[in-house]
XYZ file of C-alpha atoms in Angstrom:
388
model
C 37.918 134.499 13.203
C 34.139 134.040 13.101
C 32.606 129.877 12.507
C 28.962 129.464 12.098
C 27.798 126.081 13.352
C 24.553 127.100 14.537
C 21.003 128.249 11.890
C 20.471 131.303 14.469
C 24.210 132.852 14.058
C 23.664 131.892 10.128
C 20.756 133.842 9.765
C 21.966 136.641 11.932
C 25.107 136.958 9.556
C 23.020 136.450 6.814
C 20.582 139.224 7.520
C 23.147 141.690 8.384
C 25.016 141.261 4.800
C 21.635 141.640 2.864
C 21.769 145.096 4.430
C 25.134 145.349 1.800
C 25.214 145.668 -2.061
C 27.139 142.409 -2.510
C 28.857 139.656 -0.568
C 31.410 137.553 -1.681
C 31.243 133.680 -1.672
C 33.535 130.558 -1.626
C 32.819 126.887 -0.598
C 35.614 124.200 -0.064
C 34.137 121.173 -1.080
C 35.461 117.577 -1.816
C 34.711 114.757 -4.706
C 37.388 112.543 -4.772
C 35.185 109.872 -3.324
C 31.396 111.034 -4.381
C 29.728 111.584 -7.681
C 28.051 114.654 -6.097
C 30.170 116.988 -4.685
C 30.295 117.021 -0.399
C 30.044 120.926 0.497
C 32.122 121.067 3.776
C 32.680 125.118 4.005
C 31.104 127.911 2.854
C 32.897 131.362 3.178
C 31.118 135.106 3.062
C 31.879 138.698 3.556
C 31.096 141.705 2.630
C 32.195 145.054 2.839
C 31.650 148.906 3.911
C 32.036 150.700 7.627
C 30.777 147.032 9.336
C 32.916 144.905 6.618
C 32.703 141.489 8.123
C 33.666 137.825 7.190
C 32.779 134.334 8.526
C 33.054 130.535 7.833
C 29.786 128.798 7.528
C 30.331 125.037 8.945
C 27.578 122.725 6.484
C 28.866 119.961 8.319
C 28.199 121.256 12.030
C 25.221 119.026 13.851
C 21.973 120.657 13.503
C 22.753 123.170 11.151
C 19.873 124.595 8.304
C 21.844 126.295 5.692
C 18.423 127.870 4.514
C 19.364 131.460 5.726
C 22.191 131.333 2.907
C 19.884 130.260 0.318
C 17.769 133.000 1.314
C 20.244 135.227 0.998
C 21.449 133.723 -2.653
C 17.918 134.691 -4.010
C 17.891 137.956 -2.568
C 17.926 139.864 -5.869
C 19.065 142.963 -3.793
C 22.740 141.352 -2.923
C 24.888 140.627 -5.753
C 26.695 137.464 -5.195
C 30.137 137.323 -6.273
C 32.192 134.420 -6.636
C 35.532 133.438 -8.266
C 35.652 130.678 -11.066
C 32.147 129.757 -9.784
C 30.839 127.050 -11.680
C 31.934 124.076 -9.573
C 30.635 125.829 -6.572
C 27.065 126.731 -8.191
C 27.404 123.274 -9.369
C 26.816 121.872 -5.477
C 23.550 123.956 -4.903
C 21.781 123.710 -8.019
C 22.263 120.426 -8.012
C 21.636 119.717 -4.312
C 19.194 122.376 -3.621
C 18.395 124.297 -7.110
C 19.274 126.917 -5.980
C 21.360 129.108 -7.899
C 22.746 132.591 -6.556
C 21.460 135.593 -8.534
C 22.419 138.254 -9.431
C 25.839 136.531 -9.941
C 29.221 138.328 -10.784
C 31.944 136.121 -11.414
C 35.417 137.463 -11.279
C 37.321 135.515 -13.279
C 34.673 136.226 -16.159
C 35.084 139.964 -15.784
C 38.727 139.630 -15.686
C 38.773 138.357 -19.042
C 36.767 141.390 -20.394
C 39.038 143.490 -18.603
C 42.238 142.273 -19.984
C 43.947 139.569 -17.590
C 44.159 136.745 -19.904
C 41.929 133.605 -19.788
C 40.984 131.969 -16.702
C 43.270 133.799 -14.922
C 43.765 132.325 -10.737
C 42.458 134.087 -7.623
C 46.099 133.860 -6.667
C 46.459 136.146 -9.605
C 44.006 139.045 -8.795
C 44.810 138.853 -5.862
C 48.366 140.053 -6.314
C 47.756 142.392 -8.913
C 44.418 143.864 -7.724
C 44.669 143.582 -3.679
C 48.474 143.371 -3.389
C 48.133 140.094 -1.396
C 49.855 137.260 -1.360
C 48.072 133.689 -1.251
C 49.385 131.233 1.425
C 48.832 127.986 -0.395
C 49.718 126.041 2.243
C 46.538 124.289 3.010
C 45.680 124.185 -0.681
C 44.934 120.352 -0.261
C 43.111 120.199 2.868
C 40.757 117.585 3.335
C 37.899 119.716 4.459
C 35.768 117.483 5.573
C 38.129 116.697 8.578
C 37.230 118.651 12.020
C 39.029 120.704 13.533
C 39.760 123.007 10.981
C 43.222 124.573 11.845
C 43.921 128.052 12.054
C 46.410 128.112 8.819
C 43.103 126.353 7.201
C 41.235 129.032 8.367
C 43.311 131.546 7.098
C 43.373 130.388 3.951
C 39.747 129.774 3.433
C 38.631 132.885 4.675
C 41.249 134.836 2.472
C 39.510 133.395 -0.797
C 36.666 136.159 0.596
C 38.284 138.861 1.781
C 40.424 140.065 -1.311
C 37.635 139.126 -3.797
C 35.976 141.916 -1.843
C 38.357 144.423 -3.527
C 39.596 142.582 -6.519
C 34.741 142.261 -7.464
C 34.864 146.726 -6.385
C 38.190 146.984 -8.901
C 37.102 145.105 -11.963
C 33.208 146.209 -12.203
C 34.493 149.594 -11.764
C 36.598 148.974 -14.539
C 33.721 146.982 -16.285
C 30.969 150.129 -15.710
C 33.787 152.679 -17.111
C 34.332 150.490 -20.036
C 30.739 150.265 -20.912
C 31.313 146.453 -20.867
C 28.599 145.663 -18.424
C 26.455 143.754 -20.942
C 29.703 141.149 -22.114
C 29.629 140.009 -18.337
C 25.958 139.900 -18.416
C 25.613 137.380 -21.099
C 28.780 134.789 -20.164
C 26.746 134.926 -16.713
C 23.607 133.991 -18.688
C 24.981 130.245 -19.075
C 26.130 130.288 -15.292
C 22.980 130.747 -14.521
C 21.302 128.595 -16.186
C 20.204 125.185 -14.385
C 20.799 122.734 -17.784
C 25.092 124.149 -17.213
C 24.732 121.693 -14.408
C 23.056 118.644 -15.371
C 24.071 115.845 -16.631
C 21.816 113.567 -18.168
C 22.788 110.005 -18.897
C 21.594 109.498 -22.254
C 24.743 112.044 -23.399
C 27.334 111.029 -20.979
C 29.139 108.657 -24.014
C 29.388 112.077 -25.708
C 32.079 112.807 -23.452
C 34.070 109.709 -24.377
C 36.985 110.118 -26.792
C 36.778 107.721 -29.219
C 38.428 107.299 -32.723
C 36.260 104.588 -33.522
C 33.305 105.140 -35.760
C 31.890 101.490 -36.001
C 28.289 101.487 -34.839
C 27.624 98.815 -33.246
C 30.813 99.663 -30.931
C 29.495 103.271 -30.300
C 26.073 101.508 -29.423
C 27.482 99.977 -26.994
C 29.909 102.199 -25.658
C 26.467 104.565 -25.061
C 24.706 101.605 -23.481
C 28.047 101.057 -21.359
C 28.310 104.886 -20.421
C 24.813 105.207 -19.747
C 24.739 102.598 -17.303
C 28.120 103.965 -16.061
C 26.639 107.176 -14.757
C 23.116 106.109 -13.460
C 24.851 103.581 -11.231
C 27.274 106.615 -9.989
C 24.873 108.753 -9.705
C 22.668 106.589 -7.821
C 25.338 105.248 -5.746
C 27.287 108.379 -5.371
C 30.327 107.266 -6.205
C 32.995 108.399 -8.613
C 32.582 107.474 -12.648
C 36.414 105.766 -11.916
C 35.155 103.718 -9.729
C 32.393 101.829 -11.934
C 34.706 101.835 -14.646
C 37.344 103.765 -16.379
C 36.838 105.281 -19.661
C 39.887 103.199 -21.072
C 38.251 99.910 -19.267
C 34.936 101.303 -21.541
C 36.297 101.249 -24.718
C 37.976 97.428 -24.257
C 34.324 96.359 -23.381
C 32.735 98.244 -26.295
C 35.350 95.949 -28.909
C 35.085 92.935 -26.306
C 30.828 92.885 -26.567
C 31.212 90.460 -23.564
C 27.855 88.400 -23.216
C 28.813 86.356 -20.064
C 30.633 86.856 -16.774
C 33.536 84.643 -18.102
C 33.640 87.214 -21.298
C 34.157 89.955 -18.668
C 37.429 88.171 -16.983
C 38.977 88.355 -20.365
C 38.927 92.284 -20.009
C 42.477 93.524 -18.988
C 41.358 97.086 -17.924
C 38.275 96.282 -16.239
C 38.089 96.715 -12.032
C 38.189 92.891 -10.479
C 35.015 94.432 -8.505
C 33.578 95.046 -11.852
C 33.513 91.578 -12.795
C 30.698 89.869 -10.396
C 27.715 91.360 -9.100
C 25.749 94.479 -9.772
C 28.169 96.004 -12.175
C 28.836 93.489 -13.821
C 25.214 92.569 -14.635
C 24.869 96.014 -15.540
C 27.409 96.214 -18.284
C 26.741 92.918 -19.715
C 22.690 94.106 -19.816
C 24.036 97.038 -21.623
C 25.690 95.573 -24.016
C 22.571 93.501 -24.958
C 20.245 96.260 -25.552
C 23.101 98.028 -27.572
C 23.574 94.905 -29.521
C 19.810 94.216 -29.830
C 19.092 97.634 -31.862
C 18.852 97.615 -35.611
C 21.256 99.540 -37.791
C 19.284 102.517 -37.831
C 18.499 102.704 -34.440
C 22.616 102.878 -33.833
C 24.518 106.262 -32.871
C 26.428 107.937 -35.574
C 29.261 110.636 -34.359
C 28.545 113.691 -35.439
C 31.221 114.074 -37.997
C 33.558 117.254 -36.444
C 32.163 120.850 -37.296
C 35.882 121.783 -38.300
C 36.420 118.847 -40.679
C 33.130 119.349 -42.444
C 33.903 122.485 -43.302
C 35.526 123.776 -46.544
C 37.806 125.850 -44.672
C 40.571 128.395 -46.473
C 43.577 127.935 -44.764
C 45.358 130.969 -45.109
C 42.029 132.629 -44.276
C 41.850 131.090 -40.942
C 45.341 131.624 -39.971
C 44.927 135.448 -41.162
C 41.355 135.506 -38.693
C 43.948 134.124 -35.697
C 46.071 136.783 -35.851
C 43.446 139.151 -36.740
C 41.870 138.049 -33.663
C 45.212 138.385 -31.157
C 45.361 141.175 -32.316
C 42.267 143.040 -31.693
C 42.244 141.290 -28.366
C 45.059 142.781 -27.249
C 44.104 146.390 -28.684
C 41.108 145.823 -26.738
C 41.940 144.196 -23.600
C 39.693 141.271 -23.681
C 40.543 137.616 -23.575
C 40.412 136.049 -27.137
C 37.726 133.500 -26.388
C 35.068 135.868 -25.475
C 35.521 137.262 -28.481
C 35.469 133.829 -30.980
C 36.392 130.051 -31.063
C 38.583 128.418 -32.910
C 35.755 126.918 -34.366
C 34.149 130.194 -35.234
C 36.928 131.180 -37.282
C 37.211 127.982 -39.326
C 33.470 128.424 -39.724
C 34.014 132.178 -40.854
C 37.002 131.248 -43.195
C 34.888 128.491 -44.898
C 32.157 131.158 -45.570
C 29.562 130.719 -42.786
C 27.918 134.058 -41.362
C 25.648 132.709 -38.835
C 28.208 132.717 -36.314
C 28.737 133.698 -32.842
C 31.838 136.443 -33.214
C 29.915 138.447 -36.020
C 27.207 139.170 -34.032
C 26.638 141.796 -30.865
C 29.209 143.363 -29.620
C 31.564 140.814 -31.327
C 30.238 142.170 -34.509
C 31.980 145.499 -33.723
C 34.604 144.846 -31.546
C 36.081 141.801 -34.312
C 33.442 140.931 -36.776
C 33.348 144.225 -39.489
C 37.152 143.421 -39.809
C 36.986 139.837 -39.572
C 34.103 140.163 -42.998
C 36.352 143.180 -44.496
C 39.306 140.139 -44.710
C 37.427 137.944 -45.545
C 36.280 140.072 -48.748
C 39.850 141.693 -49.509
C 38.783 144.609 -48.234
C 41.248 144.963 -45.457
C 44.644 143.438 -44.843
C 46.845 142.743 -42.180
C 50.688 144.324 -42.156
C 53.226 144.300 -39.202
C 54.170 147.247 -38.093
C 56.998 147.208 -35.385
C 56.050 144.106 -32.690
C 52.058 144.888 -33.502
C 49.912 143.537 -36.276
C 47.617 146.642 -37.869
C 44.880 146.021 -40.118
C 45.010 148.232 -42.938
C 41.580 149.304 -45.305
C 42.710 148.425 -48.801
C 40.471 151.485 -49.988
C 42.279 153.772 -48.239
C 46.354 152.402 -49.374
């Protein structure tokens, strides 16, 4: 089993798989601890008469991962990953670099009928006939030695993606699907997927309060919250919890002493930088005129006028052109995009491209009592009023 811990036998491997249409990629990685992901292994392979695999050690003294980075922006070499956003995550954000061309598996498993994010574990089985050891699921891989089992198992999450990435774009190219995969890889690609910019972090907060002063200073508070993790590299947890949050945006504490009265807050939250920093926030948050104050966005689906009966008939229109198709019902249309198209609205993902003729000529034909739904046996058939 081949380890890389040196930049020479990195860019030798590296080299010799840009000679290849594609090589397949996996990183083991931990958080728990960091804001910013810690990559601690990196596995490749690729395939044909010289098919070969290794495990790239980031953590190895002396090592230049450059070679690989290379080899991600080789336009040549398709890079093919499972699930990939939390990996691309870890080298657009810590190197901007972002593997392209890009085929992601479990994408292209949805357009080819396997559900919605359906597991490696999964393709693996059906696609490769393999069987996943999940033993060392839980590694800490940041620890050295690696064991063999850990090995095993990491380099595995390479090998069968080999044939399960030759199986489904096959499938994909015989299909004349190509372009569906193309555009869900559009947003993996794109650098904003993996920032996260402090000024929208309270967005993320669930609230059911709609005072505003207490979401201007639940902003103020999550603001601070991740510009002191990110600058500190630490976990959002371990500033504050979203729970602790909330009690301090109804608390408005102005004073260390305020802060002791908070039941949900950290005890190393209550002195010191932290603690400075939320009771500064709440200042400025308090300090801004009514105006000035964040409104939520009142909910898309509430706002609109939506027909009931419509929407439910659009679900099971949906299912069921999904599962004439083979394509996982999300790709096709939201939830949202439904209530939107049963409350009238045209401008709207699913009735456009190949949505438009894959769902949305039968999704508008409902909607205008041209077409209706009937059961016919254990299927749902749509059936063109104008021809009954």
């Amino acid at each position: 089993m081949k380890t890389i811990t040196t930049t020479e036998a990195l860019a030798s491997f590296c080299a010799e798989a840009a000679k290849h249409p594609y090589v397949t990629v996996d990183t083991e990685f931990l958080r728990e601890r960091t804001y910013y992901a810690k990559l601690c292994l990196v596995q490749l392979a690729f395939s044909g008469p010289d098919a070969d695999a290794a495990l790239v050690d980031p953590l190895a003294d002396g090592i230049d991962l450059q070679p690989l980075y290379d080899l991600f922006l080789n336009p040549a070499v398709v890079k093919v990953f499972h699930a990939a956003r939390q990996d691309l995550e870890i080298f657009s954000v810590g190197q901007n670099v972002i593997p392209a061309p890009l085929f992601d598996t479990q994408v292209a498993a949805m357009v080819c009928g396997y559900g919605e994010q359906v597991s490696y574990e999964t393709l693996a089985r059906k696609i490769a006939k393999a069987d996943i050891d999940k033993t060392s699921r839980f590694t800490d891989w940041s620890r050295r030695p690696l064991s063999e089992a850990q090995k095993e198992y990491a380099l595995a999450d390479v090998t069968h993606l080999r044939q399960i990435y030759e199986n489904l774009s096959a499938q994909i190219a015989k299909s004349g699907r190509a372009a569906w995969v193309a555009e869900e890889m559009g947003v993996l690609n794109d650098p904003d997927t993996y920032r996260v910019d402090p000024e929208q972090a309270w967005l993320r907060v669930k609230t059911r309060t709609s005072s505003a002063k207490f979401l201007a200073v639940m902003k103020e508070l999550a603001r601070f919250r991740e510009e002191y993790a990110q600058a500190q590299d630490v976990p959002r947890s371990r500033v504050y919890k979203d729970d602790a949050m909330l009690e301090l945006a109804s608390l408005k504490p102005a004073t260390e002493d305020d802060l002791g009265t908070a039941r949900l807050l950290l005890r190393e939250a209550r002195r010191g930088p932290i603690a400075d920093g939320i009771l500064a926030a709440v200042k400025r948050a308090l300090a801004l005129r009514p105006d000035q104050m964040p409104r939520l966005a009142v909910e898309k689906d509430s706002a609109l006028q939506v027909n009931p009966a419509l929407a439910d008939l659009l679900r099971v229109l949906l299912k069921a052109r999904s599962e004439a198709e083979g394509v996982a019902q999300k790709l096709i249309a939201s939830s949202h995009d439904l209530d939107a198209i049963a409350a009238g609205q045209r401008d709207v993902a699913a009735l456009s491209g190949w949505r438009q003729e894959l769902f949305g000529d039968d999704a508008l034909a409902l909607c205008e009592g041209k077409i209706a739904l009937a059961a016919k046996g254990q299927n749902v058939v749509t059936i063109r009023l104008s021809e009954v």
